Amino acid sequence: IVCLIHGGRRDDDDGKGTPTPTPPDVLFVSQYRPPVGAECVEVPAGLIDEGETAETAALRELEEETGYVVGPEAIAYVSGPCPCDPGMTNADMRWVVVHVVEDGSDRRRRSRVARPDDGEFIRTHRVPLPKALEWLEEREGEGMAVDGRLYGLLIGFCKCESPPPPSSPSSSARSLPDVFLFLFPAPAEGLVPLPSLLAPRPMYPSSR
């Protein structure tokens, strides 16, 4: 689940006392993973239970792991099945993009309570999206592991915003959405522009 949080934090940087919206935050979770012998940073995720769709499973897992509660209107995108590790297994997954719009209420933030399954010990991390890759590298320096899919997501976002060196033959041919096609497969009706996935939608209700 790629959960982008809009609002709640604002910069007052235009010199006129007018709050200026900041870029969205992104929500991570971390938990100890025995196979790698370390606490691993990931995006919220989980199995789709019998009778669930990818959408309903994503909203349930988001609430259970982070305490954020939103309705189906907050879902901006659902990918088709994506193989997780095609060289080793036929397991697949779906990416779900969720927008959370906050009003800055401290009471609402205090009322969020994660409800992880028995045996799960999960920490939640809310990080400004433009600084997310730097934040992951700092966690690695502390001995934590980072899910490779998450790393790929953030390398694409944080690094492809800067144009490649002038000597690169692809400097004028590559765009931000192109880099994300491997993470957000195009539906039958056409490509989903990346900016539309990152931008909040005014009709979304605030999170509880």
PDB file of C-alpha atoms in Angstrom:
ATOM      1  CA  ILE A   1       0.000   0.000   0.000  1.00  0.00           C
ATOM      2  CA  VAL A   2       1.460   3.349  -1.020  1.00  0.00           C
ATOM      3  CA  CYS A   3      -0.190   5.673   1.501  1.00  0.00           C
ATOM      4  CA  LEU A   4       0.314   9.392   0.859  1.00  0.00           C
ATOM      5  CA  ILE A   5      -0.766  11.809   3.606  1.00  0.00           C
ATOM      6  CA  HIS A   6      -1.747  15.357   2.670  1.00  0.00           C
ATOM      7  CA  GLY A   7      -2.214  18.199   5.157  1.00  0.00           C
ATOM      8  CA  GLY A   8      -1.553  18.233   8.865  1.00  0.00           C
ATOM      9  CA  ARG A   9       1.878  19.885   8.280  1.00  0.00           C
ATOM     10  CA  ARG A  10       2.339  23.172   6.477  1.00  0.00           C
ATOM     11  CA  ASP A  11       5.208  25.488   5.739  1.00  0.00           C
ATOM     12  CA  ASP A  12       4.810  29.242   6.045  1.00  0.00           C
ATOM     13  CA  ASP A  13       7.449  30.196   3.515  1.00  0.00           C
ATOM     14  CA  ASP A  14       5.948  32.773   1.151  1.00  0.00           C
ATOM     15  CA  GLY A  15       6.743  35.761   3.356  1.00  0.00           C
ATOM     16  CA  LYS A  16       3.085  36.789   3.640  1.00  0.00           C
ATOM     17  CA  GLY A  17       1.954  34.669   6.520  1.00  0.00           C
ATOM     18  CA  THR A  18      -0.043  32.390   4.215  1.00  0.00           C
ATOM     19  CA  PRO A  19       0.338  28.668   4.876  1.00  0.00           C
ATOM     20  CA  THR A  20       1.779  26.864   1.872  1.00  0.00           C
ATOM     21  CA  PRO A  21       0.943  23.182   1.443  1.00  0.00           C
ATOM     22  CA  THR A  22       3.923  20.875   1.776  1.00  0.00           C
ATOM     23  CA  PRO A  23       4.554  17.796  -0.376  1.00  0.00           C
ATOM     24  CA  PRO A  24       2.788  14.704   0.925  1.00  0.00           C
ATOM     25  CA  ASP A  25       4.194  12.399   3.558  1.00  0.00           C
ATOM     26  CA  VAL A  26       4.519   8.686   2.902  1.00  0.00           C
ATOM     27  CA  LEU A  27       3.686   6.032   5.467  1.00  0.00           C
ATOM     28  CA  PHE A  28       6.084   3.175   6.227  1.00  0.00           C
ATOM     29  CA  VAL A  29       5.972   0.335   8.728  1.00  0.00           C
ATOM     30  CA  SER A  30       8.784  -1.718  10.194  1.00  0.00           C
ATOM     31  CA  GLN A  31       8.880  -5.070  11.920  1.00  0.00           C
ATOM     32  CA  TYR A  32      11.420  -7.771  12.714  1.00  0.00           C
ATOM     33  CA  ARG A  33      11.823 -10.274   9.874  1.00  0.00           C
ATOM     34  CA  PRO A  34      13.560 -13.524  10.963  1.00  0.00           C
ATOM     35  CA  PRO A  35      14.815 -14.477   7.450  1.00  0.00           C
ATOM     36  CA  VAL A  36      16.977 -11.336   7.297  1.00  0.00           C
ATOM     37  CA  GLY A  37      17.638 -11.177  11.040  1.00  0.00           C
ATOM     38  CA  ALA A  38      16.737  -7.512  11.287  1.00  0.00           C
ATOM     39  CA  GLU A  39      13.908  -5.023  11.595  1.00  0.00           C
ATOM     40  CA  CYS A  40      12.763  -4.321   8.041  1.00  0.00           C
ATOM     41  CA  VAL A  41      11.193  -1.124   6.675  1.00  0.00           C
ATOM     42  CA  GLU A  42       8.290  -1.813   4.332  1.00  0.00           C
ATOM     43  CA  VAL A  43       5.043  -0.319   3.109  1.00  0.00           C
ATOM     44  CA  PRO A  44       1.874  -1.505   4.857  1.00  0.00           C
ATOM     45  CA  ALA A  45       0.810  -4.799   3.317  1.00  0.00           C
ATOM     46  CA  GLY A  46      -0.892  -8.090   3.987  1.00  0.00           C
ATOM     47  CA  LEU A  47      -2.716 -11.054   2.533  1.00  0.00           C
ATOM     48  CA  ILE A  48      -6.069 -10.785   0.782  1.00  0.00           C
ATOM     49  CA  ASP A  49      -8.503 -12.837   2.834  1.00  0.00           C
ATOM     50  CA  GLU A  50     -11.147 -15.045   1.286  1.00  0.00           C
ATOM     51  CA  GLY A  51     -14.027 -12.936  -0.019  1.00  0.00           C
ATOM     52  CA  GLU A  52     -11.975  -9.728  -0.073  1.00  0.00           C
ATOM     53  CA  THR A  53     -10.886  -7.616  -2.998  1.00  0.00           C
ATOM     54  CA  ALA A  54      -7.471  -5.961  -3.195  1.00  0.00           C
ATOM     55  CA  GLU A  55      -9.169  -2.665  -2.292  1.00  0.00           C
ATOM     56  CA  THR A  56     -10.919  -3.907   0.843  1.00  0.00           C
ATOM     57  CA  ALA A  57      -7.824  -5.811   1.964  1.00  0.00           C
ATOM     58  CA  ALA A  58      -5.672  -2.696   1.544  1.00  0.00           C
ATOM     59  CA  LEU A  59      -7.982  -0.540   3.653  1.00  0.00           C
ATOM     60  CA  ARG A  60      -8.188  -3.229   6.341  1.00  0.00           C
ATOM     61  CA  GLU A  61      -4.421  -3.699   6.477  1.00  0.00           C
ATOM     62  CA  LEU A  62      -3.846   0.062   6.553  1.00  0.00           C
ATOM     63  CA  GLU A  63      -6.055   0.365   9.619  1.00  0.00           C
ATOM     64  CA  GLU A  64      -4.623  -2.710  11.330  1.00  0.00           C
ATOM     65  CA  GLU A  65      -0.974  -1.793  10.810  1.00  0.00           C
ATOM     66  CA  THR A  66      -1.093   2.012  11.114  1.00  0.00           C
ATOM     67  CA  GLY A  67      -4.422   3.084  12.633  1.00  0.00           C
ATOM     68  CA  TYR A  68      -5.350   5.186   9.592  1.00  0.00           C
ATOM     69  CA  VAL A  69      -9.010   4.709   8.655  1.00  0.00           C
ATOM     70  CA  VAL A  70     -10.267   5.858   5.253  1.00  0.00           C
ATOM     71  CA  GLY A  71     -13.040   4.844   2.924  1.00  0.00           C
ATOM     72  CA  PRO A  72     -12.846   3.377  -0.587  1.00  0.00           C
ATOM     73  CA  GLU A  73     -13.025   6.905  -2.042  1.00  0.00           C
ATOM     74  CA  ALA A  74      -9.424   7.402  -0.884  1.00  0.00           C
ATOM     75  CA  ILE A  75      -8.100   4.734  -3.246  1.00  0.00           C
ATOM     76  CA  ALA A  76      -6.532   6.374  -6.289  1.00  0.00           C
ATOM     77  CA  TYR A  77      -5.097   3.345  -8.069  1.00  0.00           C
ATOM     78  CA  VAL A  78      -5.004  -0.448  -7.953  1.00  0.00           C
ATOM     79  CA  SER A  79      -2.528  -2.349 -10.115  1.00  0.00           C
ATOM     80  CA  GLY A  80      -3.021  -5.698 -11.729  1.00  0.00           C
ATOM     81  CA  PRO A  81      -1.259  -8.768 -10.307  1.00  0.00           C
ATOM     82  CA  CYS A  82       2.516  -8.196 -10.128  1.00  0.00           C
ATOM     83  CA  PRO A  83       4.940 -11.099  -9.624  1.00  0.00           C
ATOM     84  CA  CYS A  84       6.921 -10.508  -6.434  1.00  0.00           C
ATOM     85  CA  ASP A  85      10.032 -12.516  -7.324  1.00  0.00           C
ATOM     86  CA  PRO A  86       9.467 -14.285 -10.660  1.00  0.00           C
ATOM     87  CA  GLY A  87      12.876 -15.930 -10.573  1.00  0.00           C
ATOM     88  CA  MET A  88      12.035 -17.794  -7.367  1.00  0.00           C
ATOM     89  CA  THR A  89       8.262 -18.055  -6.888  1.00  0.00           C
ATOM     90  CA  ASN A  90       4.911 -17.549  -8.597  1.00  0.00           C
ATOM     91  CA  ALA A  91       3.589 -15.400  -5.709  1.00  0.00           C
ATOM     92  CA  ASP A  92       2.143 -12.088  -6.819  1.00  0.00           C
ATOM     93  CA  MET A  93       0.918  -8.846  -5.299  1.00  0.00           C
ATOM     94  CA  ARG A  94      -1.024  -5.705  -6.167  1.00  0.00           C
ATOM     95  CA  TRP A  95      -0.024  -2.100  -5.557  1.00  0.00           C
ATOM     96  CA  VAL A  96      -2.731   0.118  -4.063  1.00  0.00           C
ATOM     97  CA  VAL A  97      -2.287   3.896  -3.857  1.00  0.00           C
ATOM     98  CA  VAL A  98      -4.243   5.561  -1.033  1.00  0.00           C
ATOM     99  CA  HIS A  99      -4.541   9.273  -0.288  1.00  0.00           C
ATOM    100  CA  VAL A 100      -5.209  10.421   3.276  1.00  0.00           C
ATOM    101  CA  VAL A 101      -6.287  14.047   3.679  1.00  0.00           C
ATOM    102  CA  GLU A 102      -5.838  15.468   7.174  1.00  0.00           C
ATOM    103  CA  ASP A 103      -7.183  18.673   8.685  1.00  0.00           C
ATOM    104  CA  GLY A 104      -4.320  19.045  11.167  1.00  0.00           C
ATOM    105  CA  SER A 105      -6.413  17.992  14.169  1.00  0.00           C
ATOM    106  CA  ASP A 106      -4.213  16.812  17.034  1.00  0.00           C
ATOM    107  CA  ARG A 107      -7.182  14.967  18.522  1.00  0.00           C
ATOM    108  CA  ARG A 108      -7.543  12.835  15.413  1.00  0.00           C
ATOM    109  CA  ARG A 109      -3.862  11.981  15.392  1.00  0.00           C
ATOM    110  CA  ARG A 110      -3.977  10.907  19.032  1.00  0.00           C
ATOM    111  CA  SER A 111      -7.043   8.731  18.413  1.00  0.00           C
ATOM    112  CA  ARG A 112      -5.340   6.483  15.833  1.00  0.00           C
ATOM    113  CA  VAL A 113      -4.648   3.048  17.217  1.00  0.00           C
ATOM    114  CA  ALA A 114      -3.051   0.287  15.170  1.00  0.00           C
ATOM    115  CA  ARG A 115      -4.498  -3.207  15.599  1.00  0.00           C
ATOM    116  CA  PRO A 116      -1.833  -5.638  14.387  1.00  0.00           C
ATOM    117  CA  ASP A 117      -2.476  -9.363  14.373  1.00  0.00           C
ATOM    118  CA  ASP A 118      -1.314 -11.496  17.296  1.00  0.00           C
ATOM    119  CA  GLY A 119       2.442 -11.910  17.141  1.00  0.00           C
ATOM    120  CA  GLU A 120       2.972  -8.785  15.029  1.00  0.00           C
ATOM    121  CA  PHE A 121       5.011  -5.944  16.512  1.00  0.00           C
ATOM    122  CA  ILE A 122       4.861  -3.108  14.023  1.00  0.00           C
ATOM    123  CA  ARG A 123       6.211   0.433  14.176  1.00  0.00           C
ATOM    124  CA  THR A 124       4.741   3.172  11.978  1.00  0.00           C
ATOM    125  CA  HIS A 125       6.881   5.862  10.335  1.00  0.00           C
ATOM    126  CA  ARG A 126       5.522   8.986   8.651  1.00  0.00           C
ATOM    127  CA  VAL A 127       8.192  10.572   6.440  1.00  0.00           C
ATOM    128  CA  PRO A 128       8.117  13.574   4.057  1.00  0.00           C
ATOM    129  CA  LEU A 129       8.126  12.041   0.585  1.00  0.00           C
ATOM    130  CA  PRO A 130      10.991  14.164  -0.839  1.00  0.00           C
ATOM    131  CA  LYS A 131      13.235  13.033   2.045  1.00  0.00           C
ATOM    132  CA  ALA A 132      12.107   9.403   2.117  1.00  0.00           C
ATOM    133  CA  LEU A 133      15.128   7.918   0.329  1.00  0.00           C
ATOM    134  CA  GLU A 134      17.537   9.763   2.627  1.00  0.00           C
ATOM    135  CA  TRP A 135      15.504   8.534   5.612  1.00  0.00           C
ATOM    136  CA  LEU A 136      15.783   4.919   4.395  1.00  0.00           C
ATOM    137  CA  GLU A 137      19.530   5.220   3.970  1.00  0.00           C
ATOM    138  CA  GLU A 138      19.785   6.508   7.543  1.00  0.00           C
ATOM    139  CA  ARG A 139      17.801   3.519   8.811  1.00  0.00           C
ATOM    140  CA  GLU A 140      20.127   1.184   6.922  1.00  0.00           C
ATOM    141  CA  GLY A 141      23.038   2.864   8.657  1.00  0.00           C
ATOM    142  CA  GLU A 142      21.392   1.949  11.956  1.00  0.00           C
ATOM    143  CA  GLY A 143      21.310  -1.727  10.978  1.00  0.00           C
ATOM    144  CA  MET A 144      17.751  -1.964   9.706  1.00  0.00           C
ATOM    145  CA  ALA A 145      16.859  -3.704   6.438  1.00  0.00           C
ATOM    146  CA  VAL A 146      14.774  -2.120   3.667  1.00  0.00           C
ATOM    147  CA  ASP A 147      12.360  -3.999   1.424  1.00  0.00           C
ATOM    148  CA  GLY A 148      13.827  -3.957  -2.092  1.00  0.00           C
ATOM    149  CA  ARG A 149      10.492  -3.047  -3.702  1.00  0.00           C
ATOM    150  CA  LEU A 150      10.231  -0.014  -1.470  1.00  0.00           C
ATOM    151  CA  TYR A 151      13.780   0.992  -2.358  1.00  0.00           C
ATOM    152  CA  GLY A 152      12.946   0.761  -6.055  1.00  0.00           C
ATOM    153  CA  LEU A 153       9.863   2.907  -5.594  1.00  0.00           C
ATOM    154  CA  LEU A 154      11.757   5.687  -3.844  1.00  0.00           C
ATOM    155  CA  ILE A 155      14.860   5.588  -6.034  1.00  0.00           C
ATOM    156  CA  GLY A 156      12.569   6.123  -8.999  1.00  0.00           C
ATOM    157  CA  PHE A 157      10.801   9.045  -7.379  1.00  0.00           C
ATOM    158  CA  CYS A 158      13.695  10.788  -5.644  1.00  0.00           C
ATOM    159  CA  LYS A 159      16.411  10.274  -8.255  1.00  0.00           C
ATOM    160  CA  CYS A 160      14.578  10.701 -11.559  1.00  0.00           C
ATOM    161  CA  GLU A 161      13.399  14.205 -10.633  1.00  0.00           C
ATOM    162  CA  SER A 162      16.940  15.376 -11.387  1.00  0.00           C
ATOM    163  CA  PRO A 163      17.778  15.361 -15.119  1.00  0.00           C
ATOM    164  CA  PRO A 164      20.499  12.922 -16.217  1.00  0.00           C
ATOM    165  CA  PRO A 165      23.917  14.255 -17.249  1.00  0.00           C
ATOM    166  CA  PRO A 166      23.930  16.106 -20.599  1.00  0.00           C
ATOM    167  CA  SER A 167      26.051  13.345 -22.138  1.00  0.00           C
ATOM    168  CA  SER A 168      23.284  10.795 -21.571  1.00  0.00           C
ATOM    169  CA  PRO A 169      21.556   9.938 -24.869  1.00  0.00           C
ATOM    170  CA  SER A 170      18.265   9.532 -23.037  1.00  0.00           C
ATOM    171  CA  SER A 171      18.345  12.921 -21.320  1.00  0.00           C
ATOM    172  CA  SER A 172      15.536  14.318 -23.437  1.00  0.00           C
ATOM    173  CA  ALA A 173      13.558  11.136 -23.878  1.00  0.00           C
ATOM    174  CA  ARG A 174      12.843   9.944 -20.359  1.00  0.00           C
ATOM    175  CA  SER A 175      10.094  11.346 -18.167  1.00  0.00           C
ATOM    176  CA  LEU A 176       9.008  10.797 -14.576  1.00  0.00           C
ATOM    177  CA  PRO A 177       5.967   8.636 -15.405  1.00  0.00           C
ATOM    178  CA  ASP A 178       8.079   6.411 -17.693  1.00  0.00           C
ATOM    179  CA  VAL A 179      10.249   5.384 -14.752  1.00  0.00           C
ATOM    180  CA  PHE A 180       7.176   4.303 -12.808  1.00  0.00           C
ATOM    181  CA  LEU A 181       5.651   2.050 -15.438  1.00  0.00           C
ATOM    182  CA  PHE A 182       7.297  -0.983 -13.834  1.00  0.00           C
ATOM    183  CA  LEU A 183       5.675  -0.163 -10.500  1.00  0.00           C
ATOM    184  CA  PHE A 184       2.293   1.085 -11.701  1.00  0.00           C
ATOM    185  CA  PRO A 185       1.334  -1.031 -14.748  1.00  0.00           C
ATOM    186  CA  ALA A 186      -0.920   0.749 -17.212  1.00  0.00           C
ATOM    187  CA  PRO A 187      -4.579  -0.331 -17.150  1.00  0.00           C
ATOM    188  CA  ALA A 188      -6.379  -1.208 -20.354  1.00  0.00           C
ATOM    189  CA  GLU A 189      -7.662   2.317 -20.862  1.00  0.00           C
ATOM    190  CA  GLY A 190      -4.176   3.836 -20.900  1.00  0.00           C
ATOM    191  CA  LEU A 191      -1.414   5.209 -18.706  1.00  0.00           C
ATOM    192  CA  VAL A 192      -2.031   6.711 -15.301  1.00  0.00           C
ATOM    193  CA  PRO A 193       0.143   9.857 -15.032  1.00  0.00           C
ATOM    194  CA  LEU A 194       2.268   9.817 -11.908  1.00  0.00           C
ATOM    195  CA  PRO A 195       1.228  13.362 -10.854  1.00  0.00           C
ATOM    196  CA  SER A 196      -2.375  12.151 -10.640  1.00  0.00           C
ATOM    197  CA  LEU A 197      -1.287   9.487  -8.156  1.00  0.00           C
ATOM    198  CA  LEU A 198       0.559  11.974  -5.946  1.00  0.00           C
ATOM    199  CA  ALA A 199      -2.011  14.784  -5.954  1.00  0.00           C
ATOM    200  CA  PRO A 200      -4.750  14.861  -3.302  1.00  0.00           C
ATOM    201  CA  ARG A 201      -8.355  14.811  -4.428  1.00  0.00           C
ATOM    202  CA  PRO A 202     -10.620  17.363  -2.683  1.00  0.00           C
ATOM    203  CA  MET A 203     -13.592  14.991  -2.469  1.00  0.00           C
ATOM    204  CA  TYR A 204     -11.743  12.534  -0.251  1.00  0.00           C
ATOM    205  CA  PRO A 205     -13.026  12.564   3.347  1.00  0.00           C
ATOM    206  CA  SER A 206     -10.578  13.308   6.130  1.00  0.00           C
ATOM    207  CA  SER A 207      -9.209  10.284   7.952  1.00  0.00           C
ATOM    208  CA  ARG A 208     -10.655   9.319  11.288  1.00  0.00           C
TER     209      ARG A 208
END
